[in-house]
XYZ file of C-alpha atoms in Angstrom:
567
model
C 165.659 227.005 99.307
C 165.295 226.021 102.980
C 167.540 223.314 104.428
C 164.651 221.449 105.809
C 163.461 221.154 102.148
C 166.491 219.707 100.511
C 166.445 217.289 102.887
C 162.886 216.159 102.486
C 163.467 216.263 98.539
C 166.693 213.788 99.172
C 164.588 211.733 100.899
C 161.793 211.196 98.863
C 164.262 210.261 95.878
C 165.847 207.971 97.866
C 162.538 205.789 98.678
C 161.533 206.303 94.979
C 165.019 204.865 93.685
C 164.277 202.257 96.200
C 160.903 201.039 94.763
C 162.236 201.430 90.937
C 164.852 199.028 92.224
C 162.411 196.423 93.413
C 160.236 196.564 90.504
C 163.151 196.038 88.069
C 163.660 193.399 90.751
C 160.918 191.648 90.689
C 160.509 191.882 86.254
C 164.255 189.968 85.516
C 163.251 187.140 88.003
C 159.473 187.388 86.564
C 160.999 187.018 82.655
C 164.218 184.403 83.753
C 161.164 182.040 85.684
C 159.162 182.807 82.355
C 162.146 181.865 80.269
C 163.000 178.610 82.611
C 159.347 177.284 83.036
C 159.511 177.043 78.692
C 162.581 174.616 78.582
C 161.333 172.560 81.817
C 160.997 169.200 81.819
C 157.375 167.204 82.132
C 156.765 165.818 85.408
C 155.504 162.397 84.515
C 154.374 159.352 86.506
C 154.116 155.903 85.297
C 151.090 154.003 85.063
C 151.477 150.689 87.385
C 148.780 148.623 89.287
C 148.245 150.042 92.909
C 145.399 148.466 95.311
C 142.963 151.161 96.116
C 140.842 151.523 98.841
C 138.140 153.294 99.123
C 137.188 155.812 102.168
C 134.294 157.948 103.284
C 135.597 160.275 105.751
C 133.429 161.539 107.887
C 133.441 162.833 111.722
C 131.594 161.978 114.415
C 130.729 161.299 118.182
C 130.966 158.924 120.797
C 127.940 158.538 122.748
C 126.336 155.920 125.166
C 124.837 152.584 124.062
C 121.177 152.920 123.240
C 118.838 150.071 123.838
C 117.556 147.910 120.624
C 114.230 147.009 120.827
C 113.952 143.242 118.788
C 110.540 142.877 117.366
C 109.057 140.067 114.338
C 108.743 140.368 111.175
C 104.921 138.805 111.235
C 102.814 137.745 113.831
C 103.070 134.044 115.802
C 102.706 132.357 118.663
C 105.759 132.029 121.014
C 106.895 128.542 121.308
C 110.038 129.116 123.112
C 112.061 131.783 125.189
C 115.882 130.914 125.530
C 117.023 134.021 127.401
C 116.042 136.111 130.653
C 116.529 140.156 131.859
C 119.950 140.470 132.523
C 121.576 137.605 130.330
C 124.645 138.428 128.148
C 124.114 137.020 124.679
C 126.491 137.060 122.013
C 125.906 138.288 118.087
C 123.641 135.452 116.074
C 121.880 133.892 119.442
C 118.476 132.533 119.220
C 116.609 134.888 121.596
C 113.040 133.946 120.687
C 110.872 131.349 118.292
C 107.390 131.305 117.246
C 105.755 128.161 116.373
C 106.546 126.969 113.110
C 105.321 123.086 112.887
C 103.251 124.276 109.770
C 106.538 125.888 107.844
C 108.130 122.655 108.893
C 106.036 119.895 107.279
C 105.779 122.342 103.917
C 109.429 122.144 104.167
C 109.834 118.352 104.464
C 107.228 118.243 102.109
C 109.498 121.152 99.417
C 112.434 118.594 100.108
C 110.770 115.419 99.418
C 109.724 117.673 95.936
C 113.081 118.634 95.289
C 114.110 114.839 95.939
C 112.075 113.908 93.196
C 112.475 116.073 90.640
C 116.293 115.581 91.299
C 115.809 111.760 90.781
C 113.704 112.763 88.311
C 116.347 114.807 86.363
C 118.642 112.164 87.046
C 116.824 109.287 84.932
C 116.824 111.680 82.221
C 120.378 111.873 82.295
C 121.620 108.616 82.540
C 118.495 106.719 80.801
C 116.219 103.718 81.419
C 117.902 100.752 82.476
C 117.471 97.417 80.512
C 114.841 95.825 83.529
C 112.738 99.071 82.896
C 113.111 98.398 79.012
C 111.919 94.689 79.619
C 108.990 96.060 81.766
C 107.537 98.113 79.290
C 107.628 95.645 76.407
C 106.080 93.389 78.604
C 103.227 95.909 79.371
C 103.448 96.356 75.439
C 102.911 92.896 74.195
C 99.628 93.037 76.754
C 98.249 95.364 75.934
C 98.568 94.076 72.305
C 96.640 90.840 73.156
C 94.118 92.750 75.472
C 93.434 95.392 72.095
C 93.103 91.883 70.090
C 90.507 90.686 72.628
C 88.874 93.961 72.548
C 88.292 93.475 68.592
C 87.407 90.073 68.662
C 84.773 91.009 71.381
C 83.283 94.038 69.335
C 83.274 91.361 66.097
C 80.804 88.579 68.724
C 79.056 91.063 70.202
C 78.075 92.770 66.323
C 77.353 89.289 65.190
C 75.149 88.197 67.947
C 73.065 91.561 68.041
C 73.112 91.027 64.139
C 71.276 87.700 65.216
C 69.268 88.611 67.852
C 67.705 91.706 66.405
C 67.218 89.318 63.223
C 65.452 86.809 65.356
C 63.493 89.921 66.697
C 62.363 90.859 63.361
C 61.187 87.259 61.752
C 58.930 86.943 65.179
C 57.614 89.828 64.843
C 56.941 89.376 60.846
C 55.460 86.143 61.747
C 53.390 87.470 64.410
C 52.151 90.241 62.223
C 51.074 87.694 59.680
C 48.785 85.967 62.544
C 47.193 89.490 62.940
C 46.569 89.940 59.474
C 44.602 86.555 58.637
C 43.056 87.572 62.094
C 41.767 90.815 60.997
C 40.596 89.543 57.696
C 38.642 86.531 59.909
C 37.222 89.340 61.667
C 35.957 91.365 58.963
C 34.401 88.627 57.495
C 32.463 87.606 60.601
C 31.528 91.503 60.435
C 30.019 91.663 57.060
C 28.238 88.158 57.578
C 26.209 89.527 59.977
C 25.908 93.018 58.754
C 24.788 91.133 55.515
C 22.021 89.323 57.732
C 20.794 91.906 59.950
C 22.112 95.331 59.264
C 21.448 96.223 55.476
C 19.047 99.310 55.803
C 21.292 102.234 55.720
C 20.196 103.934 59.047
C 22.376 105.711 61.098
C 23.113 102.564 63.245
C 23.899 100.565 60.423
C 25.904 103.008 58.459
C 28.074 103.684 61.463
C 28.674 99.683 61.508
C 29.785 99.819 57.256
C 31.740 102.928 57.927
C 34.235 101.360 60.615
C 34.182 98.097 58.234
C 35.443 100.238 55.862
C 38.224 101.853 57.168
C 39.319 98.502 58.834
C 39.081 97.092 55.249
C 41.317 100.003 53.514
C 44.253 99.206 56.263
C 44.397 95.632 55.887
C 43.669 95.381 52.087
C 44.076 98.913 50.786
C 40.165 98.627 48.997
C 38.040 101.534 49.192
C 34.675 101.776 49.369
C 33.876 98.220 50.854
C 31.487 99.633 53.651
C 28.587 97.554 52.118
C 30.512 94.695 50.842
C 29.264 90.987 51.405
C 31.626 88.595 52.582
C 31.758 86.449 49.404
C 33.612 90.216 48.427
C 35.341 90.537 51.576
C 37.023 86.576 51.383
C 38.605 87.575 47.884
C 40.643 90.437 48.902
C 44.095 89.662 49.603
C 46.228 92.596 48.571
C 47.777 95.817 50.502
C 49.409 95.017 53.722
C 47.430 92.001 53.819
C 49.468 90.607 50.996
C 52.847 92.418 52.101
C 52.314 90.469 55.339
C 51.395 87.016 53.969
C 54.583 86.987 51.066
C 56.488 83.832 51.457
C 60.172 83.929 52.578
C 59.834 87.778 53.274
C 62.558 89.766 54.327
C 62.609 93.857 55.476
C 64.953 95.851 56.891
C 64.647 97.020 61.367
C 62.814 99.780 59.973
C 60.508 98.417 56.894
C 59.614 95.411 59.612
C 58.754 98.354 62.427
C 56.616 100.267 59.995
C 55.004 96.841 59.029
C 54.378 96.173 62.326
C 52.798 99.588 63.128
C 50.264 99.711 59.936
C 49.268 95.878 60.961
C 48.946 97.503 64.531
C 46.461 100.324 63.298
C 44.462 97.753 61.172
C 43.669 95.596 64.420
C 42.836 98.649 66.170
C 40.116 99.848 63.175
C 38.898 96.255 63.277
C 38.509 95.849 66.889
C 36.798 99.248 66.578
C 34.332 97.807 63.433
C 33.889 95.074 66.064
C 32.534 97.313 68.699
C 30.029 99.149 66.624
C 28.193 96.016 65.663
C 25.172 95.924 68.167
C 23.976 93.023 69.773
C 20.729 92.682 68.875
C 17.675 90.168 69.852
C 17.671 89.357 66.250
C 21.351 87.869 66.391
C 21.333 83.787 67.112
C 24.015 82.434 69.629
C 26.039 81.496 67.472
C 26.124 85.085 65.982
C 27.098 86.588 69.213
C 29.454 83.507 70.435
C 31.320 84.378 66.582
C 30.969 88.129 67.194
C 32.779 87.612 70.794
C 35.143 84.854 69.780
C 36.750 87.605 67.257
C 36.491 90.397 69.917
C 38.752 88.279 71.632
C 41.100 87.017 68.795
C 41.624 90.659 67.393
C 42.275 91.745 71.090
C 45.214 89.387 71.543
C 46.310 89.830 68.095
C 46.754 93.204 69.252
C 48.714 92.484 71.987
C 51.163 90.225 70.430
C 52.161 92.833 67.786
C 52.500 95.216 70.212
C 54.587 93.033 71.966
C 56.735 92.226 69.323
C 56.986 96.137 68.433
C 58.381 96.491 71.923
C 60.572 93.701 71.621
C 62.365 94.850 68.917
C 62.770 98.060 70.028
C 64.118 96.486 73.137
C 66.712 94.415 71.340
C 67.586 97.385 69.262
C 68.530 99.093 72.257
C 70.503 96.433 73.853
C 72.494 96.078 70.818
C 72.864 99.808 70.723
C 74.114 99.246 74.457
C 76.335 95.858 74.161
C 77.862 97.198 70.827
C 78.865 100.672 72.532
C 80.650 98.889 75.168
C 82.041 96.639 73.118
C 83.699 100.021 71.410
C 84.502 102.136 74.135
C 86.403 98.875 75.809
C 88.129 98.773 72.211
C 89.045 102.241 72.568
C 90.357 102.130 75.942
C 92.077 99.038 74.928
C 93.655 101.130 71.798
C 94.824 103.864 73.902
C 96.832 101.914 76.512
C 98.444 99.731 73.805
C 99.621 103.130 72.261
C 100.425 104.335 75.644
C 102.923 101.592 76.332
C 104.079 101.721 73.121
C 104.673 105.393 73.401
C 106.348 104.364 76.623
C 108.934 102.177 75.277
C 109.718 104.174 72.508
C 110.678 106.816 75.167
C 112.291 104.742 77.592
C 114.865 103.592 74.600
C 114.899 107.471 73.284
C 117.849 109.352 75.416
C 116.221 112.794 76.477
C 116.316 115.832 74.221
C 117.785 118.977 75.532
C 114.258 120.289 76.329
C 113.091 117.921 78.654
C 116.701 118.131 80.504
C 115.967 122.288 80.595
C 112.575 121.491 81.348
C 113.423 119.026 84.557
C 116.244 121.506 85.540
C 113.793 124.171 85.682
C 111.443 122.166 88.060
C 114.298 120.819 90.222
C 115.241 124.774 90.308
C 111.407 125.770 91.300
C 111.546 122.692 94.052
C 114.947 124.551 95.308
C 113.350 127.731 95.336
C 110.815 126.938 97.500
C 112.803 125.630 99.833
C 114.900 128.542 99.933
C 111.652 130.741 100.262
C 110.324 128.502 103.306
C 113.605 128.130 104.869
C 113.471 132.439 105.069
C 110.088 132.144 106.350
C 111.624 130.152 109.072
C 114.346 132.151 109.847
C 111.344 134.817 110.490
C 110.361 133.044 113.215
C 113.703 133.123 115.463
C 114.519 136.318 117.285
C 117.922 136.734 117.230
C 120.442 139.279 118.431
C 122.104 141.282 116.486
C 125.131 141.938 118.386
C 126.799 140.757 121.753
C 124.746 142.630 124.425
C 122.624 142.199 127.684
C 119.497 141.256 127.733
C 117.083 144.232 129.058
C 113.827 143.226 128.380
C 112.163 140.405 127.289
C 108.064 140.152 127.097
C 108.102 136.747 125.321
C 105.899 133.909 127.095
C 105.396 130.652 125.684
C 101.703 130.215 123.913
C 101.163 133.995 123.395
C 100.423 135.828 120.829
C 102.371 138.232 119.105
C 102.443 140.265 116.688
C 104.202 141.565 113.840
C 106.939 144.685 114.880
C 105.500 144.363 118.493
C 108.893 144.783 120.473
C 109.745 141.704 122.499
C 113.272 141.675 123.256
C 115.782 144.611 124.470
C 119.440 144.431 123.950
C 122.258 146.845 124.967
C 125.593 146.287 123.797
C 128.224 144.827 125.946
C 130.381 147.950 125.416
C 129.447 151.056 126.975
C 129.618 153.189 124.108
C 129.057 153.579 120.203
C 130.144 156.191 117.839
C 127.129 158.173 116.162
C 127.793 160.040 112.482
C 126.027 161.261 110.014
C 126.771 160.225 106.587
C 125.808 162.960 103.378
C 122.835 161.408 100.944
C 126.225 161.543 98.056
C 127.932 158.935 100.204
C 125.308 156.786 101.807
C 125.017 154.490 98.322
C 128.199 153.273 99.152
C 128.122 152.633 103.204
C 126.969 149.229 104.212
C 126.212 147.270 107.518
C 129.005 145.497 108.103
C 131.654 148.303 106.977
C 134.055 148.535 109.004
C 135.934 152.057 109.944
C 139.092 153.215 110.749
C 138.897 155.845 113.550
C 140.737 157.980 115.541
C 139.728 160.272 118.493
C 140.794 164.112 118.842
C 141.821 163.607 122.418
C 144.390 160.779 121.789
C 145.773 162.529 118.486
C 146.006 161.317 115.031
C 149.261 158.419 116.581
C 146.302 156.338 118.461
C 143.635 154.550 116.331
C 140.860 152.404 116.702
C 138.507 150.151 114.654
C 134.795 149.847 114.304
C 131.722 148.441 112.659
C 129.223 149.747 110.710
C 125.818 148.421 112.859
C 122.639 150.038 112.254
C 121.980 152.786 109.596
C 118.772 154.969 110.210
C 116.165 155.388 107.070
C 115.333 158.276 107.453
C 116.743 161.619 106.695
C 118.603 164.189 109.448
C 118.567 167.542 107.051
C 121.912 169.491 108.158
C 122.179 172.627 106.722
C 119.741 171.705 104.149
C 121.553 168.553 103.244
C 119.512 165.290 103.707
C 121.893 162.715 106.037
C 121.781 159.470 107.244
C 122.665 158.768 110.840
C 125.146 155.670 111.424
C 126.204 153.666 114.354
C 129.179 152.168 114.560
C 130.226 149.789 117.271
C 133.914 149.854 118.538
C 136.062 146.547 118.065
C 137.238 146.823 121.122
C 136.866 148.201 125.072
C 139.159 150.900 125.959
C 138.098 152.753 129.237
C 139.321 156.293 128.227
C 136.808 156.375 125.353
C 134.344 158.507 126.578
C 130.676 160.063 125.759
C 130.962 163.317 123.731
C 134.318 162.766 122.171
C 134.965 163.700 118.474
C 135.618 160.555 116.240
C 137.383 161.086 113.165
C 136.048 158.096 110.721
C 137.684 156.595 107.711
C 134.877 153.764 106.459
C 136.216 151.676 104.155
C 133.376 151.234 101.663
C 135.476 149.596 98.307
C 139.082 147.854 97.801
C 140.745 146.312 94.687
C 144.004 145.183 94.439
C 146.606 145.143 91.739
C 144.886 147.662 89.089
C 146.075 149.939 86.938
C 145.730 153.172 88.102
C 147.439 157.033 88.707
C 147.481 160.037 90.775
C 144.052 161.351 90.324
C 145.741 165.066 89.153
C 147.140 163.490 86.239
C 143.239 163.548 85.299
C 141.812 166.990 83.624
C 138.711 167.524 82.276
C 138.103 168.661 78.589
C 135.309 169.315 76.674
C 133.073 167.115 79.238
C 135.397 163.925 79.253
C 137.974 162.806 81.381
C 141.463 163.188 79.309
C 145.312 162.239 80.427
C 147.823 163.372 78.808
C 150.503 160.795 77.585
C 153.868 161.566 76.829
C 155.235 159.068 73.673
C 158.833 158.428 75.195
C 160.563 159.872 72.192
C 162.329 163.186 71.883
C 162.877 165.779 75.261
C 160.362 165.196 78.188
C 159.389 169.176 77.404
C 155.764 168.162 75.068
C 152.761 166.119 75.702
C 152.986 163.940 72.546
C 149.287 162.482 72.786
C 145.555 163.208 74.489
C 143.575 160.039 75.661
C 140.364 159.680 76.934
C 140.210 157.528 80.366
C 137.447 155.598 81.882
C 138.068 156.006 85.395
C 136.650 154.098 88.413
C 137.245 153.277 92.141
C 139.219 156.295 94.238
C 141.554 155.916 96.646
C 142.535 157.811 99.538
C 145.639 158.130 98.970
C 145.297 159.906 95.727
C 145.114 157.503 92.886
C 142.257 156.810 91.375
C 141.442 153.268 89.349
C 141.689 153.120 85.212
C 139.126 151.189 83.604
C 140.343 151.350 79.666
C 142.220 154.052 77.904
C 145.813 153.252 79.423
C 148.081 150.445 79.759
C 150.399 149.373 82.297
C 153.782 151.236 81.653
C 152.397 154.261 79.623
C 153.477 157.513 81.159
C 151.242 160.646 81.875
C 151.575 164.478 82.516
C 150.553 165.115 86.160
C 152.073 168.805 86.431
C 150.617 170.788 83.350
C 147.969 172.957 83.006
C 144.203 172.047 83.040
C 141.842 171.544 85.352
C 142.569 168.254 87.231
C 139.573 165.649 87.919
């Protein structure tokens, strides 16, 4: 064997003894870290209250001011302009109003409401007082002696129509009587002279008997006395005839009516008997003078029952009229005397619940509106939303604008703003009105600065597929190195409680889809979790804790070094 080849052998054994040397190495201090990690103690934290903050980080840029262009919610006429181009306003000035004189009297008028139902609501509470009490038993006992009146009234006015129709009826009765002895006088005047003159039964003649007969059946109820003489004709005295001439008579409105009517129709047959008889040469004077005389007598008889038909009618309706009155005044005179009774009884009645809730609710509505009109109000001032200059301003008194027509232009009084863009997963949380702790890459992490959140955009910016929200922020104060394009590190404090219970947020692990800690008992060696427990967890802080809603209790003590997967 060569010398050159011992020589490489040696050395090859030598860097293989070398690596057998490591590895043996490495396994003791592999199985003694093994062996120490199985006796080591738990690394546990106590659960105490902490005040949490919360943060969205997020970076940014500082870039120049951009103009904000003021426009109206709705449409208006201007009514005044307070500021001109190059005016510095600060945040919450009145820039611009639109008449409002309308909004204004609705209002007074909501107030005045509200006034009311408050006094209202008031009364209810503390009751009537004893000079209301006295009022309303006043207005009580008056309208007692004004429902007496009213049924003493109906009582005179029932007994006088009682009377008058009465009277009504016995004038007509007697009047219908007249007619009847009229009506016989005429029939017998009729079959006088039909008995002289008119006894051959020609057409003439029989026309004359016919209409005597008929006349004759109405008054007397006889048939067949056409041809009858008047020796025949003077005996009758039944039917109506003898209805109408019964002493000390007495029918009912209606029987006295119907009385009236048949007596009515019994003239009229007569009066036409009466016309059918000719007059003849052969008839003396005296004939005729008869024959006219009861022309004339069965004419008026005529009238007056016709009259007294009418007149009863007429005092039928009166009554009808007078006694309705009479009621509806008793009525009316019923319901106020059981209106101020009602009345009383509730002024001396404290108010239920109900009508308390009921006169809350309408002293609530009456707020309401004034709450809603006092918003439509504020939608007629322009007003700035931050401290700025004035740039623009197209407002002049008595025009017209209209709704999101820009009017006024502000730029901020500082120079600059900080722009970011804030991830939809954190944009829930970020508010106008945030405010942000900041800190620029060209001063370091040593110099900070504070902001506000002032505007944030609707819509979307997708970056790198992820939908964001861009966010101004306005700086709290001036500082001339700021400059446009710098990198702004932002710390936006979105949440903050103070003095809960909470714990390092990688004492947390997840387990079967819940949130568990583990909780050591505080009995035997601090080498064993002795108990699981779900948490309910809530706000996190920046600083690592995170809030716990229920599952631990101030003092307990939890695992925050073993394995798991931490939250």
């Amino acid at each position: 064997m060569q010398k050159t080849d011992i020589h490489r052998i040696k050395k090859h054994w030598k860097r293989w003894a070398m690596v057998v040397a490591a590895v043996l190495i490495i396994s003791i201090i592999a199985i003694a870290n093994r062996s120490g990690s199985q006796d080591k103690a738990l690394d546990l934290v106590t659960v105490t209250k902490h005040d949490i903050v919360e943060l969205v980080s997020l970076t940014g840029r500082v870039r120049s001011v951009h103009e904000m262009d003021l426009a109206f919610e709705q449409s208006g006429k201007v009514e005044q302009s307070f500021v001109s181009v190059g005016d510095m306003v600060k945040a919450g000035t009145v820039l611009v109003t639109l008449t409002s004189s309308d909004l204004q009297a609705q209002l007074a008028q909501a107030q005045s409401l509200w006034a009311g139902e408050k006094a209202k609501l008031l009364e209810l509470q503390l009751g009537a007082r004893p000079e209301e009490i006295a009022v309303d038993q006043t207005n009580l006992s008056n309208a007692d002696i004004a429902l007496s009146d009213a049924r003493a009234n109906v009582e005179r006015v029932s007994a006088k129509a009682s009377a008058d129709l009465e009277t009504a009826l016995s004038g007509g009765l007697s009047e219908g009587t007249k007619a009847a002895t009229v009506g016989k006088n005429a029939l017998l005047t009729i079959s006088q002279i039909q008995g002289d003159h008119f006894t051959y039964k020609d057409q003439d003649n029989t026309a004359v008997a016919e209409a005597k007969g008929r006349a004759v059946f109405a008054l007397f109820g006889v048939e067949n006395a056409d041809w009858w003489q008047p020796e025949s004709i003077g005996m009758l005295s039944g039917g109506l005839y003898r209805t109408l001439a019964a002493p000390n008579m007495a029918f009912s409105q209606d029987g006295t009516m119907g009385l009236l009517v048949q007596t009515k129709s019994a003239l009229e047959l007569t009066a036409i008997a009466l016309d059918a008889v000719n007059i003849k040469d052969v008839l003396s004077t005296t004939e005729k003078s008869d024959l006219a005389s009861e022309k004339v007598s069965v004419s008026t008889a005529l009238a007056n029952v016709s009259n007294k038909l009418q007149a009863i009618a007429g005092q039928k309706a009166a009554n009808d009229s007078f006694i309705q009155n009479a009621a509806e005044k008793l009525n009316q005179s019923q319901s106020a005397y059981n209106a101020a009774e009602k009345e009383l009884l509730l002024k001396r009645a404290p108010a239920t619940t109900e009508q308390l809730t009921i006169q809350g609710a309408q002293v609530q509505n009456a707020a309401g509106k004034i709450a809603e009109l006092n918003a439509r109000l504020q939608k007629t001032r322009l007003y700035s939303p931050i401290d700025g200059v004035v740039t623009r301003n197209d407002a002049k008194i008595g025009e017209i604008v209209s709704a999101n027509e820009v009017v006024v232009s502000i730029i901020a009084n500082q120079d600059l703003e900080i722009v970011a863009n804030v991830p939809e997963a954190d944009i829930a949380r970020v508010a106008v009105g945030n405010t942000a702790h900041l800190t620029l890459d060209a001063f370091g992490f040593d110099e900070s600065f504070e902001a506000t959140v002032v505007r944030i955009h609707p819509a979307e910016t997708i970056i790198e597929g992820v939908p964001t929200y861009e966010t101004i922020f306005q700086l709290a104060t001036t500082d001339d190195r700021v400059k446009s394009g710098m990198t702004a590190n932002l710390d936006i404090k979105t949440a903050e409680k103070k003095d809960i219970l909470a714990i390092p947020q990688r004492a947390i692990v997840s387990k079967d889809g819940q949130k568990v800690v583990r909780v050591w008992g505080g009995t035997g060696t601090k080498t064993s979790v002795t108990a699981e427990v779900q948490v309910t967890t809530g706000l996190k802080g920046q600083d690592g804790y995170i809030e716990i809603v229920s599952g631990l209790n101030e003092g307990d003590q939890v695992v925050i070094d073993e394995g798991g997967r931490s939250m």
